[in-house]
CSV table of C-alpha atoms in Angstrom, one decimal:
chain,number,residue,atom,x,y,z
A,56,MET,CA,-3.2,-6.2,-2.7
A,57,ALA,CA,-5.2,-8.9,-0.6
A,58,ASP,CA,-6.4,-11.9,-2.1
A,59,THR,CA,-9.9,-13.3,-2.2
A,60,LYS,CA,-9.1,-16.9,-1.3
A,61,ASN,CA,-7.0,-18.1,1.7
A,62,PRO,CA,-2.9,-17.3,1.7
A,63,ILE,CA,-1.2,-19.9,-0.1
A,64,THR,CA,2.0,-21.2,1.1
A,65,ASN,CA,4.6,-23.9,-0.5
A,66,VAL,CA,5.9,-27.0,1.2
A,67,LYS,CA,8.1,-25.4,3.4
A,68,GLY,CA,5.2,-23.4,5.1
A,69,GLU,CA,6.4,-20.5,3.8
A,70,PHE,CA,3.5,-17.8,2.1
A,71,ILE,CA,3.9,-17.3,-1.7
A,72,ARG,CA,2.2,-14.0,-3.1
A,73,GLY,CA,0.3,-14.3,-6.4
A,74,VAL,CA,1.4,-12.6,-9.5
A,75,THR,CA,-1.0,-9.5,-10.8
A,76,ALA,CA,-2.8,-9.7,-13.5
A,77,PHE,CA,-3.3,-6.7,-15.4
A,78,ARG,CA,-0.1,-4.8,-16.4
A,79,ASN,CA,-0.9,-2.1,-19.0
A,80,TRP,CA,0.4,1.5,-19.0
A,81,ILE,CA,-1.0,4.8,-18.9
A,82,LYS,CA,1.2,6.8,-21.1
A,83,ASP,CA,1.5,10.4,-22.1
A,84,GLU,CA,2.5,9.5,-25.6
A,85,PRO,CA,-0.2,10.4,-28.8
A,86,SER,CA,0.0,6.4,-29.5
A,87,ALA,CA,-0.7,5.1,-26.3
A,88,GLU,CA,-3.9,3.0,-26.1
A,89,TYR,CA,-4.7,4.7,-22.5
A,90,GLN,CA,-3.5,7.9,-22.6
A,91,PRO,CA,-3.9,10.4,-19.5
A,92,GLU,CA,-7.5,12.4,-19.4
A,93,ALA,CA,-9.4,14.1,-17.0
A,94,ASN,CA,-12.2,11.8,-15.2
A,95,ARG,CA,-11.4,8.8,-17.4
A,96,TYR,CA,-9.9,6.8,-14.8
A,97,HIS,CA,-11.3,5.3,-11.2
A,98,LEU,CA,-8.9,4.0,-8.6
A,99,TYR,CA,-10.7,1.3,-6.5
A,100,VAL,CA,-8.9,0.8,-2.9
A,101,ALA,CA,-9.3,-0.6,0.1
A,102,LEU,CA,-8.3,1.7,3.3
A,103,ALA,CA,-7.3,-1.1,5.1
A,104,CYS,CA,-4.7,-2.7,2.5
A,105,PRO,CA,-1.4,-1.2,2.1
A,106,TRP,CA,-0.5,-1.7,-1.3
A,107,ALA,CA,-3.9,0.1,-2.2
A,108,HIS,CA,-2.8,2.8,0.3
A,109,ARG,CA,0.3,3.5,-1.5
A,110,THR,CA,-1.6,4.3,-4.8
A,111,LEU,CA,-3.9,6.9,-2.5
A,112,VAL,CA,-0.7,8.6,-1.3
A,113,LEU,CA,0.4,9.3,-4.9
A,114,LEU,CA,-2.7,10.4,-5.6
A,115,LYS,CA,-3.2,13.1,-2.9
A,116,LEU,CA,0.8,13.9,-3.3
A,117,LYS,CA,0.1,14.7,-7.2
A,118,GLY,CA,-2.7,16.6,-6.8
A,119,LEU,CA,-4.7,14.2,-9.0
A,120,ASP,CA,-7.9,13.5,-7.2
A,121,HIS,CA,-9.8,16.1,-9.1
A,122,VAL,CA,-9.1,14.3,-12.3
A,123,ILE,CA,-8.8,10.7,-11.0
A,124,SER,CA,-11.9,9.6,-8.9
A,125,TYR,CA,-11.5,7.0,-6.3
A,126,SER,CA,-13.7,4.4,-4.3
A,127,THR,CA,-13.3,1.7,-1.2
A,128,VAL,CA,-14.5,-1.4,-0.8
A,129,ASP,CA,-15.6,-3.0,2.4
A,130,THR,CA,-13.3,-3.5,5.1
A,131,LEU,CA,-13.9,-7.2,5.8
A,132,LEU,CA,-12.9,-9.9,3.4
A,133,GLU,CA,-14.8,-13.0,3.2
A,134,PHE,CA,-11.9,-15.6,2.7
A,135,GLU,CA,-13.8,-18.5,3.6
A,136,LYS,CA,-16.7,-18.0,1.3
A,137,GLY,CA,-14.5,-16.8,-1.4
A,138,CYS,CA,-16.0,-13.6,-2.0
A,139,GLY,CA,-13.4,-11.3,-1.5
A,140,TRP,CA,-13.5,-7.4,-1.5
A,141,ALA,CA,-17.4,-6.2,-1.7
A,142,PHE,CA,-19.3,-3.3,-2.2
A,143,GLY,CA,-22.2,-1.9,-0.3
A,144,GLU,CA,-24.3,0.4,1.1
A,145,LYS,CA,-21.4,2.2,2.7
A,146,TYR,CA,-19.0,1.0,0.2
A,147,PRO,CA,-20.7,1.3,-3.2
A,148,ASP,CA,-19.2,1.3,-6.6
A,149,PRO,CA,-19.9,4.8,-7.8
A,150,HIS,CA,-19.7,3.6,-11.6
A,151,HIS,CA,-21.6,0.0,-11.3
A,152,PRO,CA,-24.3,0.6,-8.6
A,153,THR,CA,-25.3,-3.2,-9.3
A,154,PHE,CA,-22.3,-4.5,-8.6
A,155,THR,CA,-21.7,-6.4,-5.4
A,156,HIS,CA,-18.2,-7.2,-5.4
A,157,LEU,CA,-14.9,-6.1,-7.4
A,158,LYS,CA,-14.8,-9.3,-8.7
A,159,ASP,CA,-17.4,-8.2,-10.9
A,160,VAL,CA,-15.2,-5.1,-12.2
A,161,TYR,CA,-12.5,-7.9,-12.7
A,162,LYS,CA,-15.2,-9.7,-15.0
A,163,LEU,CA,-15.4,-7.2,-17.3
A,164,ASN,CA,-12.2,-7.6,-18.6
A,165,GLU,CA,-12.7,-11.3,-18.7
A,166,SER,CA,-16.7,-12.4,-18.3
A,167,ASP,CA,-15.4,-16.0,-17.1
A,168,TYR,CA,-12.2,-14.4,-14.6
A,169,ASN,CA,-11.9,-16.8,-11.7
A,170,GLY,CA,-8.1,-15.3,-10.6
A,171,ARG,CA,-7.3,-13.3,-8.1
A,172,VAL,CA,-9.0,-10.0,-7.1
A,173,THR,CA,-7.1,-7.4,-5.5
A,174,VAL,CA,-6.7,-3.6,-4.9
A,175,PRO,CA,-5.8,-1.4,-5.7
A,176,VAL,CA,-7.4,-1.3,-9.5
A,177,LEU,CA,-7.2,1.1,-11.7
A,178,PHE,CA,-10.2,1.4,-14.0
A,179,ASP,CA,-10.9,2.9,-17.4
A,180,LEU,CA,-14.3,4.2,-17.7
A,181,LYS,CA,-14.1,4.8,-21.3
A,182,THR,CA,-13.4,1.3,-22.4
A,183,GLN,CA,-14.8,-0.3,-19.2
A,184,LYS,CA,-11.4,-2.3,-18.6
A,185,ILE,CA,-9.1,-2.7,-15.9
A,186,VAL,CA,-5.7,-0.9,-16.8
A,187,ASN,CA,-3.7,-2.5,-13.8
A,188,ASN,CA,-3.7,-3.7,-10.6
A,189,GLU,CA,-0.2,-3.8,-9.4
A,190,SER,CA,0.3,-1.1,-7.2
A,191,SER,CA,4.0,-0.5,-7.6
A,192,GLU,CA,3.5,0.4,-11.5
A,193,ILE,CA,0.3,2.3,-10.7
A,194,ILE,CA,2.4,4.6,-8.5
A,195,ARG,CA,5.1,5.1,-11.3
A,196,MET,CA,1.9,6.2,-13.7
A,197,LEU,CA,1.0,8.7,-11.1
A,198,ASN,CA,3.9,10.1,-10.8
A,199,SER,CA,4.8,10.4,-14.0
A,200,GLU,CA,2.0,10.0,-16.7
A,201,PHE,CA,-0.5,12.9,-15.6
A,202,ASN,CA,1.9,15.7,-14.8
A,203,LYS,CA,-0.3,18.0,-17.3
A,204,LEU,CA,-3.5,17.4,-15.1
A,205,ALA,CA,-1.4,17.5,-11.6
A,206,ARG,CA,-1.5,20.1,-9.1
A,207,HIS,CA,1.7,19.4,-8.0
A,208,PRO,CA,3.4,18.4,-11.5
A,209,ASP,CA,6.7,19.4,-10.3
A,210,LEU,CA,7.1,16.8,-7.3
A,211,ASP,CA,9.0,13.8,-9.1
A,212,LEU,CA,9.1,10.9,-6.4
A,213,TYR,CA,11.0,8.8,-9.0
A,214,PRO,CA,13.6,11.2,-10.1
A,215,GLU,CA,15.9,10.1,-12.7
A,216,SER,CA,19.0,10.9,-10.7
A,217,LEU,CA,17.8,8.6,-7.8
A,218,ARG,CA,16.2,5.9,-9.4
A,219,SER,CA,19.2,3.2,-9.0
A,220,ARG,CA,19.3,4.1,-5.1
A,221,ILE,CA,15.6,3.8,-4.9
A,222,ASP,CA,15.3,0.7,-7.1
A,223,GLU,CA,18.2,-0.5,-5.0
A,224,LEU,CA,16.1,0.0,-1.5
A,225,ASN,CA,12.8,-1.2,-2.9
A,226,GLU,CA,14.3,-4.5,-3.9
A,227,GLN,CA,15.2,-4.8,0.1
A,228,VAL,CA,12.4,-3.3,1.3
A,229,TYR,CA,10.0,-5.4,-0.5
A,230,PRO,CA,10.7,-9.1,0.5
A,231,LYS,CA,12.0,-8.3,3.8
A,232,LEU,CA,9.5,-5.6,5.4
A,233,ASN,CA,6.6,-4.8,3.0
A,234,ASN,CA,5.8,-8.5,2.2
A,235,GLY,CA,8.0,-9.6,5.1
A,236,VAL,CA,5.4,-9.0,7.8
A,237,TYR,CA,3.1,-11.3,5.9
A,238,ARG,CA,5.5,-14.1,5.3
A,239,ALA,CA,5.8,-13.9,9.0
A,240,GLY,CA,1.7,-14.0,9.9
A,241,PHE,CA,0.8,-16.4,7.1
A,242,ALA,CA,3.7,-18.9,7.8
A,243,LYS,CA,2.7,-22.4,8.3
A,244,SER,CA,6.1,-23.4,9.8
A,245,GLN,CA,8.0,-22.4,12.4
A,246,GLU,CA,11.1,-22.2,10.1
A,247,ALA,CA,9.2,-20.0,7.9
A,248,TYR,CA,8.1,-17.8,10.3
A,249,ASN,CA,11.5,-17.4,12.1
A,250,ASN,CA,13.0,-16.3,8.8
A,251,ALA,CA,10.3,-13.8,7.8
A,252,TYR,CA,10.6,-12.4,11.3
A,253,GLU,CA,14.6,-11.9,11.2
A,254,ASP,CA,14.1,-10.4,8.0
A,255,VAL,CA,11.4,-7.8,9.0
A,256,PHE,CA,13.7,-6.5,12.0
A,257,SER,CA,17.1,-6.8,10.3
A,258,MET,CA,15.4,-4.6,7.7
A,259,LEU,CA,13.7,-2.2,10.5
A,260,ASP,CA,17.1,-1.8,11.9
A,261,ILE,CA,18.7,-0.6,8.4
A,262,LEU,CA,15.9,1.8,8.1
A,263,GLU,CA,16.4,3.0,11.1
A,264,ASN,CA,19.7,3.7,10.6
A,265,ILE,CA,19.3,5.3,7.6
A,266,LEU,CA,16.8,7.7,8.9
A,267,SER,CA,18.8,8.6,12.0
A,268,LYS,CA,21.5,10.7,9.5
A,269,GLN,CA,18.9,11.9,7.1
A,270,ARG,CA,15.6,12.9,6.7
A,271,TYR,CA,13.9,10.7,4.2
A,272,LEU,CA,15.4,7.1,3.1
A,273,ILE,CA,16.9,8.2,-0.3
A,274,ASP,CA,17.6,12.1,-0.2
A,275,ASN,CA,17.8,14.2,2.4
A,276,LYS,CA,15.9,17.1,0.6
A,277,GLN,CA,13.0,15.4,-0.6
A,278,ILE,CA,10.5,12.5,-0.3
A,279,THR,CA,10.8,9.8,-2.8
A,280,GLU,CA,8.7,6.7,-4.0
A,281,ALA,CA,10.8,4.6,-1.5
A,282,ASP,CA,9.3,6.2,1.5
A,283,VAL,CA,5.9,5.8,0.2
A,284,ARG,CA,6.4,2.2,-0.3
A,285,ALA,CA,7.9,2.1,3.6
A,286,TRP,CA,5.6,4.1,5.1
A,287,THR,CA,2.4,2.3,4.5
A,288,THR,CA,4.0,-0.5,6.0
A,289,LEU,CA,5.2,1.2,9.1
A,290,LEU,CA,2.1,2.7,9.7
A,291,ARG,CA,0.3,-0.4,10.1
A,292,PHE,CA,3.2,-2.0,12.3
A,293,ASP,CA,2.5,-1.2,15.9
A,294,PRO,CA,-1.4,-1.2,15.4
A,295,VAL,CA,-1.4,-4.8,13.6
A,296,TYR,CA,1.6,-6.7,12.6
A,297,VAL,CA,3.1,-6.7,16.2
A,298,THR,CA,0.4,-8.6,17.5
A,299,HIS,CA,-1.5,-10.0,14.7
A,300,PHE,CA,1.3,-11.2,12.4
A,301,LYS,CA,3.6,-12.3,15.3
A,302,CYS,CA,6.4,-9.2,14.7
A,303,ASN,CA,6.6,-8.6,18.3
A,304,LYS,CA,10.2,-8.1,18.8
A,305,LYS,CA,10.1,-4.3,19.0
A,306,MET,CA,7.8,-1.6,18.3
A,307,ILE,CA,7.8,1.3,16.0
A,308,SER,CA,6.7,3.8,18.6
A,309,LYS,CA,8.7,2.4,21.6
A,310,ASP,CA,11.9,1.2,19.8
A,311,TYR,CA,12.8,3.0,16.9
A,312,PRO,CA,12.6,6.8,17.4
A,313,ASN,CA,14.0,7.8,13.6
A,314,LEU,CA,10.9,5.4,12.3
A,315,PHE,CA,8.7,6.7,14.4
A,316,GLY,CA,9.4,10.3,13.7
A,317,PHE,CA,9.4,9.6,9.8
A,318,VAL,CA,6.0,7.6,10.2
A,319,ARG,CA,4.3,11.0,12.2
A,320,GLU,CA,5.7,13.3,9.4
A,321,ILE,CA,4.5,11.5,6.2
A,322,TYR,CA,1.3,11.1,8.3
A,323,GLN,CA,1.0,14.6,8.8
A,324,ILE,CA,1.6,16.0,5.3
A,325,ASP,CA,-1.5,18.0,4.0
A,326,ASP,CA,-4.2,15.3,2.4
A,327,ILE,CA,-2.3,12.3,3.7
A,328,LYS,CA,-4.0,12.1,7.2
A,329,GLU,CA,-7.3,12.0,5.5
A,330,THR,CA,-6.2,8.5,3.6
A,331,VAL,CA,-5.5,7.1,7.0
A,332,ASN,CA,-8.4,5.3,9.0
A,333,LEU,CA,-6.8,2.9,11.8
A,334,ASP,CA,-10.2,1.2,12.7
A,335,GLU,CA,-10.5,0.0,9.5
A,336,ILE,CA,-7.2,-0.9,9.2
A,337,LYS,CA,-7.5,-3.1,12.5
A,338,LYS,CA,-11.3,-4.4,11.3
A,339,HIS,CA,-9.8,-5.7,8.0
A,340,TYR,CA,-6.7,-7.6,9.5
A,341,PHE,CA,-8.0,-8.7,13.2
A,342,ALA,CA,-11.9,-9.7,11.7
A,343,SER,CA,-10.9,-11.0,8.2
A,344,HIS,CA,-8.2,-13.3,9.0
A,345,LEU,CA,-9.9,-15.7,10.7
A,346,MET,CA,-7.3,-18.2,10.2
A,347,ILE,CA,-5.1,-16.2,12.4
A,348,ASN,CA,-7.7,-14.8,14.7
A,349,PRO,CA,-10.4,-17.1,15.2
A,350,THR,CA,-12.6,-14.9,17.1
A,351,GLY,CA,-12.3,-12.1,15.4
A,352,ILE,CA,-11.9,-9.8,18.4
A,353,ILE,CA,-10.3,-6.4,17.4
A,354,PRO,CA,-8.0,-5.0,20.2
A,355,ARG,CA,-8.7,-1.5,20.9
A,356,GLY,CA,-5.2,-0.6,21.4
A,357,PRO,CA,-2.4,0.6,21.3
A,358,GLU,CA,-2.8,4.5,21.9
A,359,ILE,CA,-0.5,6.0,19.4
A,360,ASN,CA,-0.4,9.8,18.8
A,361,TYR,CA,0.7,10.4,15.1
A,362,ASP,CA,0.3,14.1,15.3
A,363,LEU,CA,3.4,14.6,17.8
A,364,PRO,CA,5.9,16.9,16.5
A,365,HIS,CA,8.1,14.6,14.2
A,366,GLY,CA,11.3,16.5,14.8
A,367,ARG,CA,12.7,15.9,11.6
A,368,ASP,CA,13.2,18.9,10.3
A,369,HIS,CA,16.8,19.5,12.1
A,370,LEU,CA,17.9,16.9,9.8
A,371,GLN,CA,17.2,18.3,6.7
A,372,GLN,CA,20.3,20.8,7.7
A,373,LYS,CA,22.9,18.5,7.6
């Protein structure tokens, strides 16, 4: 969900995340403007971005990658030039070979578009318009509206019986952890940083406690949307956020045994590992955010083995 422009802060030095611009929905209804159809939609993602990563995880978990195509943009963001996410020889736009930047896709909706250019983008190849660029809504669509085309239609990551609990946890995890690490990293005052720092670790402590008693964050027997939304941040925590965003009180891999097991378990799910490229993730943060890391030097560590046995199976028996 990263922007093409430098991070925005308020008068208190607090990072302010912008609002996504395109909020249409795909619905499995005869009257819907956007209906679920095979090979009609394309998902633009960045391997580095946790917000885009959650949509890619849903695509894989539901088994929709054979009916919804996806492609990645270049890892680096040129904040100072205002160019944003780029295509190139290694990362071409498969549907618009002459496009050089994701902003060109945005301009298909509005020729004079000059707003935020973010990933993920769910794009309609039929109308050549962006349907939605809000990750929390895209994952809901992928979960429920494409079941007749999915390889795993019975997997429901937002079941009706658990929705209130999922929503309640999401409302805590988003500001304190998902966005909390960004609030710490992009803070421009000590107070703003301190507040974000405390939020991050108070939330990690809460999640560690939950996972000490049950296998997943909401339900002991099944993974839900809440797990996916937390996981893409937790995965990046030790390699990036500890140093780059100064969230260095503790490390997931050393100080949170249950969180670390949880991260490894989801990483080891079929097809999920292939969505993870830690080199690309580190390259994006450390070489793009020159306002934080002026030299652009990318750290080589830490060395973390996500293939170690996760040891979470026994919790399901409780």
